[in-house]
Amino acid sequence: MRLLLLALLLTACTGEPEDGFAGLDDPPEQDPLALVDATADAGLAFVPGRWPDEEVSHPEYAAGGGAVLSDLDGDGITDLLLTSPFAPNRLHLGLGDGSFEPVQGSGLEDIAGVRAASAADLDGDGLREVLLFDGPRALLLPNLGGALFGAPRVLLETDARSLYVGGALADADGDGQVDVYVSAYGKISGPDDLHIEGQDRLLLGRGDLQFEDASPLLGDEAQLGGQTFVSAWLDCDDDGLLDLYSVKDFGEFGLPNQLFLGDTEGWTEQGAEVGLDAAMFGMGVAAGDIDLDGSLDIVLSDTQGRLPAFSMENGLALSRSAAWGLGSPDLERSLHGWGLELADLDNDRDLDLLTAWGYKERRDAEDAGVPQVNTLHRWTGERFEHAPDAMPEAGGRAWRSPLVADLNADGALDVVWVGVVDEPQVLLGVPNGNGWLEVKLEGPPGNRDGLGARVCVSTGGQELCERIGAGSRGLFSAVEPIAHIGLGSEGVERVRVEWPDGSVTEEAGVARNQRITVGF
C-alpha cells in the first residue's frame, strides 16, 4: 500500500492529473470551507509536556516547541516532527491518508530542549536535513535516509543570556545555496532584566552543509538585537530581491519590528521608512497576496489580541486591519495570538487566515479557565469573515501554531494545530469541487527545494503567486515547501517560477488537480 501511495504522490509534470492527486472537475454550486477533526485516527504518539513549576515568562516556557510538517524520509509523503523543551522530540512518518506512524531511533529524539525546528534539502540528494534550535545552539542534522539522521553539526552557539528560537530559510543572495536567518530572544529571569537583547545572526550557505556567519551584511550589533520571535523572507518592494522582516516581542519597550531591504550589496534596515516598524508584542507573521491586487500583504499577531494587517503599495505599507475586519480585539477574553498561516483552504483562489491563540503563562492557562479558541477567517472578496462553523473547536488553552499541507493527496489542504502541552489536533480538509494545482520545485543542489523562489500560476485572467519558504511558519515551525494554488472553476494557463538568482522557468499545457514538479 505504501508503495502505491508513493507512486501516486510522485507526480510528473504532465497534461493529465494523476489519480493520487486527482480532485473533482465539476465546479460546485458554492465554495464551502470545511475542516473535520481526524485527531483520533491520526496515530500520533503524544507525550504530554508540562510547564515547569516556576512562574517565569520567557520563550523557554511560554512558547513551548515547534513542528515540521514535511517529507523527512524522502518517500513523497508528508511527515510530522514535533519538538518540545519539556519532552523528547517525536518523529511521525506519514501514511498518505492523513494519519501517521511514530518511529524511534531516528536520532532526532536524542537532542533535548528543542524550541524550534525546520527542514530543507541542502545537498541535493532528495532528502531534507533538519535544523533544530535548542536555545544556546543552532544545529544541523544530516539526513541519512530511512528516517535516520546523523550527528548534529553546531552552526551557532552562544554563552550569552539569549536563546536561538528559530530560523527563516531561503536562498537570500541568489547563489544557489540556502541561507538561514536565525532569530534570537534574550532570556528573561526577573523584572529587572526584561529587556536583555538577543543577537540575531545571518548564516550564508557555502555548500557541503557549511555556513558562514555574515551578520554584518544586515547591520551592526544594535540593529540585530531585540526579542525576535519569528522572521520571514519577503519581497516588499517588488524588485526581485529578497527582503527580511523580523518580528519583535516587547517592541513597545525595545526594538520594534525591522525590515531589511535587500540590494546587490546586502541589506539595509528600512522599517520606519516603509511603515513596517510596528512596536508590539509580536509573535507571528504570514504573507501573501490577500486581496489579489498583485501586491504583497502581511498579517501579524501579538499578545494583545490584535491582528495588524498591511498592504504594500508603491513601496509603502498601508494599514488594512480595520478595512479587512481584523482591527478589533475581543476585549471580553484575554487573547494571546501566536502563529499565523495564510492558505487557500477552500481552493476558491484567495487566501484564508488561520490564527493560533493561547495563554502565554502556565498560571493563566490553569486559573483563567477560558479556552483560547483558534480562529479561521475566510476572505470574502473585500474583507475577512470569521468562520467558526468551518472547523471544530479545540479545548486546549495554549495553542501556538497552525501548520498546513495536503496530508492525504485529495487536493484539499489539511491543518495540524500545535500547542505547548496539549495533544496536536489534526483537521482534514473536505474537497468541494474547486480546482487546484500544487507545484514542487527541483532547484540547484544547494537549494533543491527552491526556497525563496516565487511560483505564479496564470488562471482565469489572474496571476496567483506563492513564495516558497521554510522556517518561521506558524511559530518555531516549518511546512512542506510546495506551492498550493486554488483555482476555483478555472483552468491553468501557465506556470512561471522566478528563481532566487533571477532566472525564470515557464510551463504551459498543465492540467489542474495535480501536483507537478518544475526543475531549475
Short mmCIF file of C-alpha atoms in Angstrom, two decimals:
data_model
loop_
_atom_site.label_atom_id
_atom_site.label_comp_id
_atom_site.label_asym_id
_atom_site.label_seq_id
_atom_site.Cartn_x
_atom_site.Cartn_y
_atom_site.Cartn_z
CA MET A 1 0.00 0.00 0.00
CA ARG A 2 2.81 2.41 0.89
CA LEU A 3 4.48 1.78 -2.49
CA LEU A 4 1.22 2.54 -4.26
CA LEU A 5 0.87 5.81 -2.38
CA LEU A 6 4.44 6.70 -3.25
CA ALA A 7 3.81 6.13 -6.94
CA LEU A 8 0.75 8.32 -6.83
CA LEU A 9 2.42 11.14 -4.92
CA LEU A 10 5.47 11.43 -7.15
CA THR A 11 3.56 13.06 -9.98
CA ALA A 12 5.43 14.26 -13.04
CA CYS A 13 4.63 17.42 -14.95
CA THR A 14 2.10 16.01 -17.39
CA GLY A 15 -1.03 17.25 -19.07
CA GLU A 16 -3.33 14.88 -17.19
CA PRO A 17 -3.85 14.63 -13.43
CA GLU A 18 -2.59 11.54 -11.64
CA ASP A 19 -5.13 9.63 -9.58
CA GLY A 20 -3.14 10.17 -6.37
CA PHE A 21 -3.71 13.91 -6.58
CA ALA A 22 -6.97 13.99 -8.52
CA GLY A 23 -9.86 16.20 -7.40
CA LEU A 24 -13.35 16.77 -8.71
CA ASP A 25 -13.53 18.51 -12.07
CA ASP A 26 -17.13 19.74 -11.96
CA PRO A 27 -17.41 23.26 -10.49
CA PRO A 28 -19.51 23.35 -7.32
CA GLU A 29 -22.68 25.33 -6.79
CA GLN A 30 -20.94 27.01 -3.86
CA ASP A 31 -17.50 27.05 -2.31
CA PRO A 32 -17.89 25.63 1.21
CA LEU A 33 -14.94 25.62 3.55
CA ALA A 34 -14.89 22.69 5.95
CA LEU A 35 -12.30 21.01 8.16
CA VAL A 36 -13.12 17.81 10.07
CA ASP A 37 -11.39 16.52 13.18
CA ALA A 38 -9.26 13.45 12.43
CA THR A 39 -7.09 13.56 15.57
CA ALA A 40 -8.43 10.30 16.99
CA ASP A 41 -7.31 8.38 13.90
CA ALA A 42 -4.09 10.32 13.29
CA GLY A 43 -1.87 7.82 15.13
CA LEU A 44 0.16 10.44 16.99
CA ALA A 45 2.31 9.16 19.85
CA PHE A 46 1.62 12.08 22.11
CA VAL A 47 3.85 12.61 25.14
CA PRO A 48 2.23 15.23 27.38
CA GLY A 49 4.52 18.13 28.09
CA ARG A 50 4.29 20.34 31.11
CA TRP A 51 5.24 23.81 32.04
CA PRO A 52 7.70 23.96 34.94
CA ASP A 53 6.65 24.94 38.43
CA GLU A 54 8.42 28.30 38.29
CA GLU A 55 6.29 31.23 37.28
CA VAL A 56 8.53 32.67 34.57
CA SER A 57 7.60 34.24 31.27
CA HIS A 58 10.15 33.73 28.53
CA PRO A 59 10.27 31.53 25.44
CA GLU A 60 11.82 28.54 27.19
CA TYR A 61 8.43 28.05 28.83
CA ALA A 62 5.85 30.37 27.35
CA ALA A 63 6.29 29.46 23.69
CA GLY A 64 6.97 25.74 24.02
CA GLY A 65 8.26 23.85 20.99
CA GLY A 66 7.60 23.73 17.28
CA ALA A 67 6.95 21.26 14.48
CA VAL A 68 7.98 20.33 10.96
CA LEU A 69 5.21 19.19 8.59
CA SER A 70 7.29 17.97 5.66
CA ASP A 71 8.55 14.86 3.87
CA LEU A 72 11.52 13.82 6.01
CA ASP A 73 12.19 10.30 4.72
CA GLY A 74 12.10 11.04 1.00
CA ASP A 75 9.06 8.93 0.07
CA GLY A 76 6.95 11.85 -1.16
CA ILE A 77 4.53 11.67 1.78
CA THR A 78 4.33 14.43 4.39
CA ASP A 79 5.67 13.52 7.84
CA LEU A 80 5.37 15.28 11.20
CA LEU A 81 8.18 16.11 13.63
CA LEU A 82 7.10 17.53 16.99
CA THR A 83 9.66 19.26 19.22
CA SER A 84 9.44 20.40 22.82
CA PRO A 85 11.72 21.80 25.53
CA PHE A 86 9.81 19.58 28.01
CA ALA A 87 9.70 16.20 26.26
CA PRO A 88 11.69 14.19 23.67
CA ASN A 89 11.26 15.12 20.02
CA ARG A 90 8.82 12.81 18.22
CA LEU A 91 9.04 11.85 14.54
CA HIS A 92 5.90 10.50 12.85
CA LEU A 93 6.03 9.16 9.30
CA GLY A 94 3.02 9.98 7.18
CA LEU A 95 0.95 7.13 5.75
CA GLY A 96 -0.61 9.21 2.99
CA ASP A 97 -4.18 9.16 4.32
CA GLY A 98 -3.89 11.87 6.97
CA SER A 99 -2.53 9.54 9.63
CA PHE A 100 0.99 8.89 10.91
CA GLU A 101 3.18 6.16 12.31
CA PRO A 102 5.57 7.04 15.16
CA VAL A 103 9.17 5.91 14.79
CA GLN A 104 12.01 5.55 17.28
CA GLY A 105 15.75 5.67 16.83
CA SER A 106 15.80 8.42 14.20
CA GLY A 107 18.45 10.42 16.04
CA LEU A 108 16.12 13.40 16.32
CA GLU A 109 14.83 12.39 19.76
CA ASP A 110 18.38 12.49 21.14
CA ILE A 111 18.51 16.32 21.09
CA ALA A 112 16.93 17.67 24.27
CA GLY A 113 15.34 21.04 24.96
CA VAL A 114 14.41 21.89 21.36
CA ARG A 115 12.33 25.02 20.88
CA ALA A 116 12.19 25.36 17.10
CA ALA A 117 12.77 23.23 14.02
CA SER A 118 12.97 23.49 10.24
CA ALA A 119 13.95 21.29 7.31
CA ALA A 120 15.37 21.65 3.80
CA ASP A 121 17.33 19.63 1.27
CA LEU A 122 20.72 21.34 1.46
CA ASP A 123 22.89 18.92 -0.55
CA GLY A 124 20.67 17.93 -3.46
CA ASP A 125 20.27 14.25 -2.57
CA GLY A 126 16.46 14.40 -2.32
CA LEU A 127 16.49 14.14 1.48
CA ARG A 128 15.77 17.05 3.78
CA GLU A 129 18.20 17.92 6.53
CA VAL A 130 16.71 19.03 9.84
CA LEU A 131 17.66 22.17 11.74
CA LEU A 132 16.99 22.21 15.49
CA PHE A 133 17.27 25.20 17.81
CA ASP A 134 17.71 24.16 21.45
CA GLY A 135 18.29 27.61 22.95
CA PRO A 136 22.04 28.16 23.08
CA ARG A 137 22.67 26.31 19.79
CA ALA A 138 21.54 26.11 16.19
CA LEU A 139 22.10 22.54 15.00
CA LEU A 140 22.04 20.82 11.61
CA LEU A 141 21.36 17.08 11.42
CA PRO A 142 22.24 15.45 8.05
CA ASN A 143 19.55 13.19 6.61
CA LEU A 144 20.97 9.67 6.14
CA GLY A 145 17.80 8.22 4.59
CA GLY A 146 15.42 5.67 6.03
CA ALA A 147 14.22 8.12 8.69
CA LEU A 148 17.72 8.26 10.18
CA PHE A 149 19.66 11.43 10.94
CA GLY A 150 23.37 11.86 11.59
CA ALA A 151 25.23 13.51 14.43
CA PRO A 152 24.36 17.19 14.82
CA ARG A 153 26.65 19.89 13.47
CA VAL A 154 26.79 23.07 15.53
CA LEU A 155 26.09 26.05 13.27
CA LEU A 156 25.86 28.60 16.07
CA GLU A 157 26.46 28.52 19.80
CA THR A 158 26.20 31.27 22.36
CA ASP A 159 27.06 31.60 26.02
CA ALA A 160 25.24 34.92 26.20
CA ARG A 161 21.94 35.27 28.01
CA SER A 162 19.90 34.68 24.90
CA LEU A 163 18.24 31.82 23.07
CA TYR A 164 18.16 30.83 19.41
CA VAL A 165 14.48 30.25 18.72
CA GLY A 166 14.19 29.51 15.03
CA GLY A 167 15.33 30.22 11.52
CA ALA A 168 13.90 31.55 8.25
CA LEU A 169 15.36 29.67 5.26
CA ALA A 170 15.76 30.86 1.66
CA ASP A 171 18.43 31.44 -0.96
CA ALA A 172 18.62 35.07 0.07
CA ASP A 173 21.58 36.11 -2.09
CA GLY A 174 20.75 34.07 -5.20
CA ASP A 175 23.90 31.94 -5.24
CA GLY A 176 22.10 28.59 -5.27
CA GLN A 177 22.68 27.85 -1.58
CA VAL A 178 20.15 28.01 1.27
CA ASP A 179 20.77 30.78 3.80
CA VAL A 180 19.40 30.94 7.34
CA TYR A 181 18.37 33.98 9.37
CA VAL A 182 18.47 32.81 12.99
CA SER A 183 16.11 34.53 15.42
CA ALA A 184 17.42 35.17 18.94
CA TYR A 185 15.47 36.04 22.06
CA GLY A 186 17.01 37.46 25.24
CA LYS A 187 16.47 35.45 28.38
CA ILE A 188 14.04 36.79 30.93
CA SER A 189 14.54 35.76 34.54
CA GLY A 190 13.12 38.64 36.52
CA PRO A 191 11.60 42.12 36.32
CA ASP A 192 14.99 43.87 36.31
CA ASP A 193 16.26 42.25 33.12
CA LEU A 194 13.19 42.02 30.93
CA HIS A 195 14.96 43.70 28.05
CA ILE A 196 18.16 41.72 27.65
CA GLU A 197 18.51 41.59 23.88
CA GLY A 198 19.30 38.54 21.83
CA GLN A 199 21.56 38.84 18.80
CA ASP A 200 20.08 37.58 15.55
CA ARG A 201 22.51 36.05 13.07
CA LEU A 202 22.61 35.63 9.27
CA LEU A 203 24.21 32.39 8.05
CA LEU A 204 25.03 32.21 4.35
CA GLY A 205 25.24 28.75 2.81
CA ARG A 206 28.63 27.84 1.33
CA GLY A 207 27.92 24.31 0.10
CA ASP A 208 28.66 20.89 1.58
CA LEU A 209 26.36 21.71 4.52
CA GLN A 210 28.70 24.54 5.58
CA PHE A 211 27.64 28.06 6.58
CA GLU A 212 29.36 31.39 7.13
CA ASP A 213 28.25 33.98 9.68
CA ALA A 214 27.61 37.05 7.53
CA SER A 215 25.54 39.04 10.02
CA PRO A 216 27.36 42.34 9.31
CA LEU A 217 25.64 42.38 5.90
CA LEU A 218 22.46 43.29 7.81
CA GLY A 219 23.99 45.97 10.02
CA ASP A 220 25.74 46.41 13.34
CA GLU A 221 25.06 44.55 16.58
CA ALA A 222 22.48 47.10 17.72
CA GLN A 223 20.39 46.51 14.60
CA LEU A 224 20.49 42.75 15.17
CA GLY A 225 19.22 42.98 18.75
CA GLY A 226 15.76 42.83 20.25
CA GLN A 227 13.49 39.97 21.21
CA THR A 228 12.89 38.22 17.88
CA PHE A 229 10.21 35.54 17.81
CA VAL A 230 9.78 34.96 14.08
CA SER A 231 11.10 36.32 10.80
CA ALA A 232 10.33 35.85 7.13
CA TRP A 233 11.98 36.33 3.73
CA LEU A 234 9.75 38.54 1.54
CA ASP A 235 9.98 40.90 -1.42
CA CYS A 236 8.34 44.02 -0.05
CA ASP A 237 9.47 46.42 -2.80
CA ASP A 238 8.85 44.01 -5.69
CA ASP A 239 12.38 44.37 -7.08
CA GLY A 240 13.03 40.63 -7.32
CA LEU A 241 15.47 40.67 -4.39
CA LEU A 242 14.56 39.09 -1.06
CA ASP A 243 13.99 41.31 1.97
CA LEU A 244 13.89 40.19 5.59
CA TYR A 245 11.11 41.04 8.06
CA SER A 246 11.95 40.46 11.72
CA VAL A 247 9.04 40.45 14.21
CA LYS A 248 9.86 41.50 17.77
CA ASP A 249 8.36 40.84 21.17
CA PHE A 250 8.49 43.71 23.70
CA GLY A 251 8.71 46.13 20.79
CA GLU A 252 6.92 48.78 22.82
CA PHE A 253 9.92 48.90 25.15
CA GLY A 254 12.83 47.91 22.91
CA LEU A 255 13.38 47.45 19.20
CA PRO A 256 10.25 47.48 17.01
CA ASN A 257 9.78 45.16 14.05
CA GLN A 258 12.52 45.53 11.47
CA LEU A 259 12.56 45.36 7.68
CA PHE A 260 15.89 44.77 5.98
CA LEU A 261 15.53 45.69 2.30
CA GLY A 262 17.83 43.71 0.03
CA ASP A 263 20.04 45.06 -2.74
CA THR A 264 23.01 43.67 -4.65
CA GLU A 265 25.39 44.57 -1.79
CA GLY A 266 23.43 43.30 1.20
CA TRP A 267 20.53 44.58 3.27
CA THR A 268 19.59 47.91 4.88
CA GLU A 269 17.13 48.33 7.74
CA GLN A 270 14.21 50.45 6.45
CA GLY A 271 11.31 49.53 8.72
CA ALA A 272 10.43 53.10 9.68
CA GLU A 273 10.73 54.40 6.11
CA VAL A 274 8.44 51.68 4.75
CA GLY A 275 5.96 51.73 7.66
CA LEU A 276 6.55 48.21 8.98
CA ASP A 277 8.31 49.22 12.22
CA ALA A 278 5.33 48.16 14.34
CA ALA A 279 6.10 48.39 18.08
CA MET A 280 4.23 45.41 19.50
CA PHE A 281 4.46 42.18 21.42
CA GLY A 282 4.91 40.39 18.10
CA MET A 283 4.50 36.62 17.87
CA GLY A 284 3.56 35.65 14.32
CA VAL A 285 3.81 36.70 10.68
CA ALA A 286 2.14 35.50 7.49
CA ALA A 287 2.38 36.98 4.00
CA GLY A 288 0.75 36.62 0.59
CA ASP A 289 -1.48 38.45 -1.88
CA ILE A 290 -4.69 38.51 0.14
CA ASP A 291 -6.81 40.87 -1.95
CA LEU A 292 -5.48 39.60 -5.33
CA ASP A 293 -4.24 43.01 -6.46
CA GLY A 294 -0.75 41.71 -7.28
CA SER A 295 0.96 43.26 -4.25
CA LEU A 296 2.26 41.71 -1.06
CA ASP A 297 0.13 41.71 2.09
CA ILE A 298 1.28 40.94 5.63
CA VAL A 299 -0.65 39.90 8.76
CA LEU A 300 0.90 39.89 12.26
CA SER A 301 -0.22 38.63 15.67
CA ASP A 302 0.53 39.79 19.20
CA THR A 303 -0.36 39.08 22.82
CA GLN A 304 -2.83 41.97 22.91
CA GLY A 305 -5.46 40.21 20.82
CA ARG A 306 -4.71 42.21 17.69
CA LEU A 307 -4.10 41.09 14.10
CA PRO A 308 -2.31 44.01 12.41
CA ALA A 309 -2.53 43.78 8.62
CA PHE A 310 -0.64 45.74 5.96
CA SER A 311 -0.72 46.00 2.18
CA MET A 312 2.32 47.10 0.20
CA GLU A 313 1.67 49.89 -2.28
CA ASN A 314 4.47 51.72 -4.10
CA GLY A 315 6.99 50.55 -1.53
CA LEU A 316 4.97 51.67 1.49
CA ALA A 317 2.96 49.62 3.99
CA LEU A 318 -0.65 50.75 4.40
CA SER A 319 -2.68 49.54 7.38
CA ARG A 320 -5.61 47.29 6.42
CA SER A 321 -6.60 45.90 9.82
CA ALA A 322 -9.90 47.73 10.18
CA ALA A 323 -10.84 47.58 6.49
CA TRP A 324 -10.25 43.84 6.41
CA GLY A 325 -12.20 43.10 9.60
CA LEU A 326 -9.14 42.36 11.76
CA GLY A 327 -8.95 45.60 13.69
CA SER A 328 -10.97 44.95 16.85
CA PRO A 329 -9.61 42.60 19.52
CA ASP A 330 -12.03 40.57 21.62
CA LEU A 331 -11.96 42.61 24.83
CA GLU A 332 -14.02 40.05 26.75
CA ARG A 333 -11.29 37.45 26.56
CA SER A 334 -7.58 37.70 27.36
CA LEU A 335 -6.43 36.73 23.89
CA HIS A 336 -2.83 35.98 23.05
CA GLY A 337 -2.17 35.45 19.36
CA TRP A 338 0.77 33.30 18.23
CA GLY A 339 1.40 31.57 14.91
CA LEU A 340 -0.43 32.55 11.71
CA GLU A 341 -0.89 30.95 8.31
CA LEU A 342 -2.37 32.24 5.07
CA ALA A 343 -3.57 29.46 2.74
CA ASP A 344 -6.37 28.82 0.28
CA LEU A 345 -8.24 26.25 2.34
CA ASP A 346 -11.26 26.07 0.05
CA ASN A 347 -9.42 26.39 -3.29
CA ASP A 348 -11.51 29.40 -4.27
CA ARG A 349 -8.44 31.37 -5.47
CA ASP A 350 -8.00 33.64 -2.45
CA LEU A 351 -6.27 33.18 0.90
CA ASP A 352 -7.84 32.33 4.24
CA LEU A 353 -6.30 33.13 7.64
CA LEU A 354 -5.60 30.68 10.47
CA THR A 355 -4.55 32.03 13.88
CA ALA A 356 -3.44 30.13 16.97
CA TRP A 357 -4.48 31.61 20.32
CA GLY A 358 -3.18 30.59 23.73
CA TYR A 359 -2.32 31.85 27.18
CA LYS A 360 1.34 32.77 27.50
CA GLU A 361 1.89 31.55 31.06
CA ARG A 362 1.02 28.36 32.89
CA ARG A 363 -0.70 30.29 35.66
CA ASP A 364 -3.04 31.99 33.20
CA ALA A 365 -3.89 28.75 31.42
CA GLU A 366 -4.77 26.94 34.65
CA ASP A 367 -6.54 29.71 36.52
CA ALA A 368 -8.40 31.70 33.86
CA GLY A 369 -10.48 28.76 32.70
CA VAL A 370 -11.38 30.33 29.35
CA PRO A 371 -10.18 28.35 26.32
CA GLN A 372 -8.23 30.32 23.74
CA VAL A 373 -10.13 29.15 20.68
CA ASN A 374 -8.18 29.03 17.43
CA THR A 375 -9.72 31.03 14.61
CA LEU A 376 -10.30 30.71 10.89
CA HIS A 377 -11.09 33.81 8.85
CA ARG A 378 -12.29 33.36 5.26
CA TRP A 379 -11.65 36.06 2.67
CA THR A 380 -14.93 37.24 1.15
CA GLY A 381 -13.53 39.40 -1.64
CA GLU A 382 -13.28 42.62 0.35
CA ARG A 383 -12.58 41.60 3.94
CA PHE A 384 -12.11 38.65 6.26
CA GLU A 385 -15.12 36.97 7.81
CA HIS A 386 -14.83 34.86 10.95
CA ALA A 387 -15.83 31.30 10.04
CA PRO A 388 -16.22 29.41 13.36
CA ASP A 389 -18.51 26.78 11.83
CA ALA A 390 -15.89 25.71 9.28
CA MET A 391 -13.83 23.77 11.81
CA PRO A 392 -14.33 22.11 15.21
CA GLU A 393 -13.19 23.88 18.34
CA ALA A 394 -10.20 22.60 20.28
CA GLY A 395 -10.30 22.56 24.06
CA GLY A 396 -6.68 23.46 24.75
CA ARG A 397 -5.59 26.74 26.27
CA ALA A 398 -2.02 27.00 24.99
CA TRP A 399 -2.08 26.77 21.20
CA ARG A 400 0.91 28.08 19.24
CA SER A 401 0.96 27.06 15.55
CA PRO A 402 -1.26 26.19 12.59
CA LEU A 403 0.62 24.10 10.01
CA VAL A 404 -0.88 23.43 6.57
CA ALA A 405 -0.25 20.72 3.94
CA ASP A 406 -2.25 18.22 1.88
CA LEU A 407 -1.78 15.12 4.04
CA ASN A 408 -3.98 12.72 2.07
CA ALA A 409 -3.47 13.84 -1.55
CA ASP A 410 -7.07 14.81 -2.18
CA GLY A 411 -6.33 18.40 -3.19
CA ALA A 412 -7.83 19.94 -0.04
CA LEU A 413 -5.38 21.46 2.41
CA ASP A 414 -5.28 19.97 5.91
CA VAL A 415 -4.28 21.63 9.17
CA VAL A 416 -2.26 20.49 12.18
CA TRP A 417 -2.62 22.67 15.28
CA VAL A 418 0.35 22.51 17.67
CA GLY A 419 0.36 23.69 21.29
CA VAL A 420 2.63 23.83 24.32
CA VAL A 421 1.34 20.94 26.40
CA ASP A 422 -1.81 19.70 24.68
CA GLU A 423 -2.11 16.96 22.07
CA PRO A 424 -1.84 18.30 18.49
CA GLN A 425 -5.11 18.49 16.60
CA VAL A 426 -5.31 17.13 13.04
CA LEU A 427 -8.03 18.57 10.79
CA LEU A 428 -8.62 17.23 7.29
CA GLY A 429 -9.96 19.49 4.56
CA VAL A 430 -13.07 18.46 2.65
CA PRO A 431 -12.81 18.61 -1.18
CA ASN A 432 -15.54 20.84 -2.57
CA GLY A 433 -15.09 20.58 -6.33
CA ASN A 434 -12.88 23.64 -6.73
CA GLY A 435 -9.73 23.09 -8.78
CA TRP A 436 -6.17 23.33 -7.53
CA LEU A 437 -2.54 22.91 -8.54
CA GLU A 438 0.48 22.02 -6.44
CA VAL A 439 3.96 22.95 -7.65
CA LYS A 440 7.05 21.25 -6.26
CA LEU A 441 10.44 22.63 -7.25
CA GLU A 442 13.74 20.94 -8.03
CA GLY A 443 16.34 23.63 -7.67
CA PRO A 444 20.15 23.53 -7.73
CA PRO A 445 21.90 21.06 -5.37
CA GLY A 446 22.39 23.60 -2.57
CA ASN A 447 18.71 24.61 -2.69
CA ARG A 448 16.88 21.56 -4.03
CA ASP A 449 13.54 22.76 -2.61
CA GLY A 450 13.80 26.14 -4.36
CA LEU A 451 13.49 28.11 -1.11
CA GLY A 452 12.99 31.78 -1.89
CA ALA A 453 11.55 31.15 -5.36
CA ARG A 454 8.22 32.65 -6.41
CA VAL A 455 5.67 30.36 -8.06
CA CYS A 456 2.98 32.07 -10.15
CA VAL A 457 0.02 30.40 -11.83
CA SER A 458 -1.92 32.27 -14.53
CA THR A 459 -5.58 31.29 -14.33
CA GLY A 460 -8.83 32.96 -15.30
CA GLY A 461 -7.13 36.19 -16.30
CA GLN A 462 -5.30 36.50 -12.97
CA GLU A 463 -1.88 35.54 -11.71
CA LEU A 464 -1.82 33.79 -8.32
CA CYS A 465 1.60 33.63 -6.66
CA GLU A 466 3.20 31.99 -3.65
CA ARG A 467 6.71 32.38 -2.20
CA ILE A 468 8.43 29.10 -1.32
CA GLY A 469 9.99 29.16 2.13
CA ALA A 470 10.84 27.08 5.17
CA GLY A 471 11.01 28.01 8.81
CA SER A 472 9.07 30.71 10.64
CA ARG A 473 5.76 29.18 9.64
CA GLY A 474 3.27 29.08 12.47
CA LEU A 475 5.58 29.55 15.44
CA PHE A 476 9.05 27.96 15.55
CA SER A 477 7.93 25.60 12.76
CA ALA A 478 8.17 24.72 9.04
CA VAL A 479 5.86 23.27 6.41
CA GLU A 480 6.18 21.40 3.12
CA PRO A 481 7.98 23.71 0.61
CA ILE A 482 5.36 23.16 -2.07
CA ALA A 483 3.12 25.86 -3.56
CA HIS A 484 -0.62 25.14 -3.35
CA ILE A 485 -2.77 27.32 -5.61
CA GLY A 486 -6.56 27.19 -5.57
CA LEU A 487 -8.17 27.59 -9.00
CA GLY A 488 -11.92 27.71 -8.32
CA SER A 489 -13.64 26.66 -11.56
CA GLU A 490 -10.79 27.88 -13.79
CA GLY A 491 -8.01 26.00 -15.54
CA VAL A 492 -4.26 26.64 -15.73
CA GLU A 493 -2.96 28.91 -18.46
CA ARG A 494 0.71 28.98 -17.46
CA VAL A 495 3.05 28.23 -14.55
CA ARG A 496 6.00 30.54 -14.02
CA VAL A 497 8.80 30.10 -11.47
CA GLU A 498 11.02 33.06 -10.61
CA TRP A 499 14.18 31.58 -9.08
CA PRO A 500 16.27 33.42 -6.46
CA ASP A 501 19.07 34.07 -9.00
CA GLY A 502 16.65 35.95 -11.25
CA SER A 503 16.17 33.22 -13.86
CA VAL A 504 12.66 32.17 -14.92
CA THR A 505 11.15 28.81 -15.85
CA GLU A 506 7.75 28.53 -17.53
CA GLU A 507 5.45 25.57 -18.14
CA ALA A 508 2.36 25.55 -20.36
CA GLY A 509 -0.25 22.90 -21.11
CA VAL A 510 -0.64 21.94 -17.45
CA ALA A 511 -3.89 20.32 -16.32
CA ARG A 512 -5.37 21.25 -12.98
CA ASN A 513 -5.93 18.95 -9.99
CA GLN A 514 -2.44 17.52 -9.81
CA ARG A 515 0.99 18.06 -8.31
CA ILE A 516 3.68 18.92 -10.83
CA THR A 517 7.43 19.26 -10.50
CA VAL A 518 9.28 22.16 -12.13
CA GLY A 519 13.05 21.98 -12.50
CA PHE A 520 15.64 24.75 -12.36
#
